[in-house]
Amino acid sequence: MNDMMDGTGDSTVITVISGVSRGMLFNDDACLVVVYGEEVGRRLPMGRQETVIGRSRECDIQLRNDSASRRHASVFISPDGYMVRDLGSTNGTAVNDQPVTESLLADGDELRLGRTVMRFLCGKGIEGKYQDLLVDVAREDGLTGAAKQAVFNQCLDDECARARRYNRGVSVAVLELRNFDDYVDRVGRIWADLRLRKVSRVLSRTLRTNDLLARVGESRFALLLPETGPEDARVCLERLFEDVRIALDEQPVIGGVTSAMGKSCVSLSIMGAADEALRQARTTEAGISFIAVT
């Protein structure tokens, strides 16, 4: 077992499982790997003609997640390959974010049962694929695909050191989904998770190659904008806000942005200013606030 940092900065236990599990013979041709939920990194071998997955102890694979039904779904072998079938679950089954009752599974597909997100691996080189996926799991939030906070912190330290050395600028924006707890109470955790995923993907599409998006809280993201001054950072944030508004047909995001130059580029100072800018943004109509670090 290895300790990793999750998207909120807390410790996540990654469990590596191989060999025989609950009486099933390990099949190195296909497996599921948990990338978000309980037991991140858990490897679930598809060692039977049909493998039933759910919350019940009677299932071939038990999920420790209240959002999963007692008998949620099954993965089985058909003449066309591996398939997944929903077993009348309450919160549904989705493949690559598309709700399904029955669907073929291809190598690399994402399978979501309630709030548990898994990756399906099959074919040759599966051990290498699994090890590569564990590296991704350690660096990326399994729900949103954004970087984890530990990765963001290290990259911010590196960029600040570079900015001090070459007298360049660094900007950071902290974004938050407005009234997220109320939204969860109104629509439930499943739909709230989907909103976080959608916001993350919209933000990722707009960013430059060297920019970094990270999930740093339940409903909070941070953007690292290297070699970016205050005006460019403000324009970037306004563009991101507009993209989110168009994608969701509303504007649930507020944000604070801060910039520093040269010797003033210190990680703690920048993040403190960004957090303060976010607090100010909560009181503005536009939902955006800017603070410069001097």
GROMACS .gro file of C-alpha atoms in nm:
model
  294
    1MET     CA    1   0.000   0.000   0.000
    2ASN     CA    2   0.127   0.348  -0.088
    3ASP     CA    3   0.021   0.689   0.049
    4MET     CA    4  -0.055   0.953  -0.216
    5MET     CA    5  -0.207   1.300  -0.203
    6ASP     CA    6  -0.561   1.339  -0.332
    7GLY     CA    7  -0.712   1.647  -0.501
    8THR     CA    8  -0.784   1.814  -0.169
    9GLY     CA    9  -0.434   1.771  -0.027
   10ASP     CA   10  -0.533   1.481   0.201
   11SER     CA   11  -0.357   1.146   0.209
   12THR     CA   12  -0.503   0.878  -0.018
   13VAL     CA   13  -0.421   0.511   0.023
   14ILE     CA   14  -0.349   0.340  -0.309
   15THR     CA   15  -0.406  -0.034  -0.282
   16VAL     CA   16  -0.229  -0.260  -0.531
   17ILE     CA   17  -0.404  -0.593  -0.562
   18SER     CA   18  -0.298  -0.886  -0.775
   19GLY     CA   19  -0.319  -1.263  -0.768
   20VAL     CA   20  -0.626  -1.437  -0.629
   21SER     CA   21  -0.912  -1.216  -0.504
   22ARG     CA   22  -1.221  -1.358  -0.328
   23GLY     CA   23  -1.179  -1.696  -0.493
   24MET     CA   24  -1.144  -1.557  -0.848
   25LEU     CA   25  -0.856  -1.669  -1.061
   26PHE     CA   26  -0.653  -1.370  -1.178
   27ASN     CA   27  -0.699  -1.306  -1.549
   28ASP     CA   28  -0.417  -1.095  -1.691
   29ASP     CA   29  -0.620  -1.026  -2.008
   30ALA     CA   30  -0.856  -0.770  -1.848
   31CYS     CA   31  -0.913  -0.580  -1.526
   32LEU     CA   32  -1.076  -0.271  -1.380
   33VAL     CA   33  -0.874  -0.019  -1.178
   34VAL     CA   34  -1.038   0.224  -0.934
   35VAL     CA   35  -0.927   0.580  -1.015
   36TYR     CA   36  -1.180   0.769  -0.799
   37GLY     CA   37  -1.369   0.661  -0.489
   38GLU     CA   38  -1.279   0.420  -0.214
   39GLU     CA   39  -0.955   0.220  -0.254
   40VAL     CA   40  -0.800   0.423  -0.535
   41GLY     CA   41  -0.558   0.207  -0.732
   42ARG     CA   42  -0.741  -0.116  -0.650
   43ARG     CA   43  -0.705  -0.368  -0.932
   44LEU     CA   44  -1.017  -0.576  -1.002
   45PRO     CA   45  -0.943  -0.883  -1.218
   46MET     CA   46  -1.211  -0.997  -1.459
   47GLY     CA   47  -1.157  -1.369  -1.387
   48ARG     CA   48  -1.502  -1.511  -1.459
   49GLN     CA   49  -1.745  -1.542  -1.749
   50GLU     CA   50  -1.954  -1.286  -1.558
   51THR     CA   51  -1.839  -1.069  -1.269
   52VAL     CA   52  -2.107  -0.899  -1.059
   53ILE     CA   53  -2.008  -0.569  -0.897
   54GLY     CA   54  -2.198  -0.392  -0.621
   55ARG     CA   55  -2.225  -0.298  -0.256
   56SER     CA   56  -2.341  -0.640  -0.137
   57ARG     CA   57  -2.097  -0.887   0.011
   58GLU     CA   58  -2.254  -1.148  -0.214
   59CYS     CA   59  -2.114  -0.974  -0.524
   60ASP     CA   60  -1.798  -1.104  -0.688
   61ILE     CA   61  -1.648  -0.757  -0.634
   62GLN     CA   62  -1.773  -0.544  -0.347
   63LEU     CA   63  -1.763  -0.163  -0.371
   64ARG     CA   64  -1.742   0.027  -0.042
   65ASN     CA   65  -1.947   0.320  -0.163
   66ASP     CA   66  -2.302   0.411  -0.059
   67SER     CA   67  -2.377   0.542  -0.409
   68ALA     CA   68  -2.342   0.189  -0.550
   69SER     CA   69  -2.645  -0.041  -0.550
   70ARG     CA   70  -2.629  -0.380  -0.382
   71ARG     CA   71  -2.604  -0.546  -0.725
   72HIS     CA   72  -2.503  -0.256  -0.944
   73ALA     CA   73  -2.361  -0.396  -1.270
   74SER     CA   74  -2.190  -0.696  -1.422
   75VAL     CA   75  -1.897  -0.731  -1.660
   76PHE     CA   76  -1.919  -1.037  -1.881
   77ILE     CA   77  -1.754  -1.194  -2.182
   78SER     CA   78  -1.956  -1.197  -2.504
   79PRO     CA   79  -1.866  -1.311  -2.858
   80ASP     CA   80  -1.780  -0.946  -2.930
   81GLY     CA   81  -1.559  -0.899  -2.624
   82TYR     CA   82  -1.603  -0.768  -2.270
   83MET     CA   83  -1.933  -0.596  -2.198
   84VAL     CA   84  -2.091  -0.419  -1.901
   85ARG     CA   85  -2.458  -0.447  -1.809
   86ASP     CA   86  -2.643  -0.230  -1.558
   87LEU     CA   87  -2.845  -0.442  -1.315
   88GLY     CA   88  -3.119  -0.188  -1.247
   89SER     CA   89  -2.902   0.029  -1.022
   90THR     CA   90  -3.034   0.341  -0.854
   91ASN     CA   91  -2.754   0.578  -0.963
   92GLY     CA   92  -2.681   0.426  -1.300
   93THR     CA   93  -2.384   0.298  -1.498
   94ALA     CA   94  -2.188   0.511  -1.746
   95VAL     CA   95  -1.914   0.439  -1.997
   96ASN     CA   96  -1.705   0.743  -2.090
   97ASP     CA   97  -1.972   0.965  -1.929
   98GLN     CA   98  -2.253   0.812  -2.141
   99PRO     CA   99  -2.529   0.640  -1.939
  100VAL     CA  100  -2.570   0.279  -2.054
  101THR     CA  101  -2.783  -0.026  -1.985
  102GLU     CA  102  -2.542  -0.249  -2.177
  103SER     CA  103  -2.224  -0.160  -2.364
  104LEU     CA  104  -1.904  -0.304  -2.506
  105LEU     CA  105  -1.587  -0.213  -2.318
  106ALA     CA  106  -1.269  -0.115  -2.499
  107ASP     CA  107  -0.919  -0.084  -2.358
  108GLY     CA  108  -0.889   0.245  -2.170
  109ASP     CA  109  -1.264   0.305  -2.130
  110GLU     CA  110  -1.383   0.479  -1.815
  111LEU     CA  111  -1.658   0.299  -1.624
  112ARG     CA  112  -1.858   0.484  -1.358
  113LEU     CA  113  -2.079   0.299  -1.109
  114GLY     CA  114  -2.246   0.559  -0.888
  115ARG     CA  115  -1.959   0.779  -0.766
  116THR     CA  116  -1.692   0.513  -0.820
  117VAL     CA  117  -1.485   0.572  -1.135
  118MET     CA  118  -1.280   0.288  -1.284
  119ARG     CA  119  -1.061   0.239  -1.589
  120PHE     CA  120  -1.095  -0.078  -1.798
  121LEU     CA  121  -0.768  -0.232  -1.918
  122CYS     CA  122  -0.736  -0.530  -2.150
  123GLY     CA  123  -0.510  -0.690  -2.409
  124LYS     CA  124  -0.137  -0.726  -2.434
  125GLY     CA  125   0.094  -0.537  -2.201
  126ILE     CA  126  -0.170  -0.502  -1.934
  127GLU     CA  127   0.088  -0.500  -1.652
  128GLY     CA  128   0.264  -0.202  -1.809
  129LYS     CA  129  -0.070  -0.026  -1.860
  130TYR     CA  130  -0.156  -0.082  -1.495
  131GLN     CA  131   0.175   0.061  -1.374
  132ASP     CA  132   0.136   0.365  -1.603
  133LEU     CA  133  -0.216   0.417  -1.469
  134LEU     CA  134  -0.089   0.411  -1.110
  135VAL     CA  135   0.149   0.694  -1.201
  136ASP     CA  136  -0.145   0.893  -1.343
  137VAL     CA  137  -0.355   0.818  -1.034
  138ALA     CA  138  -0.078   0.958  -0.813
  139ARG     CA  139  -0.065   1.284  -1.012
  140GLU     CA  140  -0.423   1.340  -1.130
  141ASP     CA  141  -0.760   1.370  -0.961
  142GLY     CA  142  -0.957   1.069  -1.081
  143LEU     CA  143  -1.287   1.256  -1.104
  144THR     CA  144  -1.189   1.574  -1.289
  145GLY     CA  145  -0.858   1.483  -1.455
  146ALA     CA  146  -0.699   1.797  -1.306
  147ALA     CA  147  -0.364   1.772  -1.129
  148LYS     CA  148  -0.356   1.697  -0.757
  149GLN     CA  149  -0.260   1.964  -0.506
  150ALA     CA  150   0.082   1.814  -0.434
  151VAL     CA  151   0.169   1.837  -0.804
  152PHE     CA  152   0.044   2.196  -0.819
  153ASN     CA  153   0.247   2.296  -0.513
  154GLN     CA  154   0.567   2.153  -0.661
  155CYS     CA  155   0.511   2.320  -0.998
  156LEU     CA  156   0.438   2.654  -0.829
  157ASP     CA  157   0.761   2.631  -0.630
  158ASP     CA  158   0.954   2.555  -0.950
  159GLU     CA  159   0.795   2.843  -1.142
  160CYS     CA  160   0.857   3.088  -0.857
  161ALA     CA  161   1.223   2.989  -0.844
  162ARG     CA  162   1.252   3.039  -1.219
  163ALA     CA  163   1.074   3.377  -1.202
  164ARG     CA  164   1.309   3.501  -0.930
  165ARG     CA  165   1.613   3.386  -1.123
  166TYR     CA  166   1.514   3.549  -1.454
  167ASN     CA  167   1.298   3.835  -1.321
  168ARG     CA  168   0.980   3.703  -1.480
  169GLY     CA  169   0.616   3.699  -1.376
  170VAL     CA  170   0.392   3.428  -1.233
  171SER     CA  171   0.015   3.442  -1.192
  172VAL     CA  172  -0.219   3.214  -0.999
  173ALA     CA  173  -0.598   3.202  -1.003
  174VAL     CA  174  -0.812   3.021  -0.747
  175LEU     CA  175  -1.160   2.929  -0.871
  176GLU     CA  176  -1.458   2.809  -0.673
  177LEU     CA  177  -1.803   2.681  -0.768
  178ARG     CA  178  -2.052   2.920  -0.616
  179ASN     CA  179  -2.290   2.773  -0.353
  180PHE     CA  180  -2.168   2.423  -0.428
  181ASP     CA  181  -2.301   2.271  -0.103
  182ASP     CA  182  -2.649   2.401  -0.186
  183TYR     CA  183  -2.616   2.253  -0.534
  184VAL     CA  184  -2.523   1.913  -0.384
  185ASP     CA  185  -2.825   1.926  -0.151
  186ARG     CA  186  -3.051   2.011  -0.443
  187VAL     CA  187  -2.935   1.761  -0.708
  188GLY     CA  188  -2.728   1.502  -0.520
  189ARG     CA  189  -2.363   1.396  -0.527
  190ILE     CA  190  -2.375   1.219  -0.863
  191TRP     CA  191  -2.486   1.528  -1.056
  192ALA     CA  192  -2.252   1.747  -0.853
  193ASP     CA  193  -1.961   1.523  -0.955
  194LEU     CA  194  -2.064   1.557  -1.319
  195ARG     CA  195  -2.070   1.936  -1.287
  196LEU     CA  196  -1.716   1.935  -1.144
  197ARG     CA  197  -1.600   1.716  -1.434
  198LYS     CA  198  -1.759   1.944  -1.691
  199VAL     CA  199  -1.613   2.262  -1.541
  200SER     CA  200  -1.268   2.102  -1.527
  201ARG     CA  201  -1.284   1.995  -1.889
  202VAL     CA  202  -1.397   2.338  -2.006
  203LEU     CA  203  -1.111   2.502  -1.816
  204SER     CA  204  -0.857   2.253  -1.952
  205ARG     CA  205  -0.957   2.315  -2.313
  206THR     CA  206  -0.890   2.688  -2.282
  207LEU     CA  207  -0.553   2.682  -2.106
  208ARG     CA  208  -0.217   2.713  -2.278
  209THR     CA  209   0.022   2.417  -2.298
  210ASN     CA  210   0.239   2.537  -2.008
  211ASP     CA  211  -0.052   2.633  -1.781
  212LEU     CA  212  -0.159   2.392  -1.507
  213LEU     CA  213  -0.506   2.322  -1.370
  214ALA     CA  214  -0.533   2.148  -1.030
  215ARG     CA  215  -0.816   2.047  -0.802
  216VAL     CA  216  -0.731   2.183  -0.458
  217GLY     CA  217  -1.057   2.133  -0.271
  218GLU     CA  218  -1.401   1.974  -0.295
  219SER     CA  219  -1.524   2.246  -0.532
  220ARG     CA  220  -1.207   2.450  -0.581
  221PHE     CA  221  -0.951   2.464  -0.861
  222ALA     CA  222  -0.620   2.647  -0.894
  223LEU     CA  223  -0.461   2.770  -1.216
  224LEU     CA  224  -0.088   2.821  -1.252
  225LEU     CA  225  -0.004   3.069  -1.530
  226PRO     CA  226   0.375   3.085  -1.584
  227GLU     CA  227   0.534   3.398  -1.730
  228THR     CA  228   0.202   3.581  -1.713
  229GLY     CA  229   0.156   3.939  -1.593
  230PRO     CA  230  -0.151   4.089  -1.425
  231GLU     CA  231  -0.332   4.210  -1.738
  232ASP     CA  232  -0.284   3.884  -1.927
  233ALA     CA  233  -0.394   3.690  -1.618
  234ARG     CA  234  -0.710   3.897  -1.588
  235VAL     CA  235  -0.790   3.848  -1.957
  236CYS     CA  236  -0.728   3.474  -1.923
  237LEU     CA  237  -0.965   3.444  -1.627
  238GLU     CA  238  -1.239   3.643  -1.800
  239ARG     CA  239  -1.207   3.418  -2.105
  240LEU     CA  240  -1.231   3.107  -1.888
  241PHE     CA  241  -1.541   3.244  -1.715
  242GLU     CA  242  -1.709   3.306  -2.049
  243ASP     CA  243  -1.628   2.954  -2.172
  244VAL     CA  244  -1.779   2.804  -1.856
  245ARG     CA  245  -2.089   3.023  -1.890
  246ILE     CA  246  -2.144   2.909  -2.248
  247ALA     CA  247  -2.087   2.541  -2.167
  248LEU     CA  248  -2.318   2.534  -1.863
  249ASP     CA  249  -2.561   2.804  -1.977
  250GLU     CA  250  -2.498   2.977  -1.644
  251GLN     CA  251  -2.201   3.106  -1.445
  252PRO     CA  252  -2.137   2.899  -1.130
  253VAL     CA  253  -1.770   2.998  -1.097
  254ILE     CA  254  -1.607   3.279  -0.901
  255GLY     CA  255  -1.236   3.344  -0.892
  256GLY     CA  256  -0.949   3.541  -0.746
  257VAL     CA  257  -0.629   3.601  -0.937
  258THR     CA  258  -0.291   3.733  -0.827
  259SER     CA  259   0.037   3.812  -1.002
  260ALA     CA  260   0.394   3.855  -0.885
  261MET     CA  261   0.719   3.956  -1.053
  262GLY     CA  262   1.082   3.861  -0.992
  263LYS     CA  263   1.189   3.851  -0.626
  264SER     CA  264   0.830   3.884  -0.503
  265CYS     CA  265   0.749   3.540  -0.650
  266VAL     CA  266   0.714   3.336  -0.331
  267SER     CA  267   0.467   3.048  -0.326
  268LEU     CA  268   0.311   3.120   0.013
  269SER     CA  269   0.266   3.490  -0.064
  270ILE     CA  270   0.110   3.420  -0.402
  271MET     CA  271  -0.135   3.160  -0.269
  272GLY     CA  272  -0.226   3.382   0.025
  273ALA     CA  273  -0.303   3.670  -0.210
  274ALA     CA  274  -0.504   3.443  -0.443
  275ASP     CA  275  -0.714   3.316  -0.152
  276GLU     CA  276  -0.778   3.672  -0.036
  277ALA     CA  277  -0.876   3.772  -0.390
  278LEU     CA  278  -1.122   3.480  -0.395
  279ARG     CA  279  -1.279   3.599  -0.069
  280GLN     CA  280  -1.324   3.943  -0.222
  281ALA     CA  281  -1.470   3.790  -0.540
  282ARG     CA  282  -1.752   3.635  -0.338
  283THR     CA  283  -1.884   3.986  -0.272
  284THR     CA  284  -1.860   4.120  -0.629
  285GLU     CA  285  -2.126   4.096  -0.896
  286ALA     CA  286  -1.877   3.982  -1.163
  287GLY     CA  287  -1.730   3.717  -0.933
  288ILE     CA  288  -1.369   3.815  -1.018
  289SER     CA  289  -1.113   3.995  -0.800
  290PHE     CA  290  -0.743   4.074  -0.849
  291ILE     CA  291  -0.461   4.133  -0.599
  292ALA     CA  292  -0.100   4.202  -0.694
  293VAL     CA  293   0.190   4.071  -0.485
  294THR     CA  294   0.460   4.333  -0.431
   0.00000   0.00000   0.00000
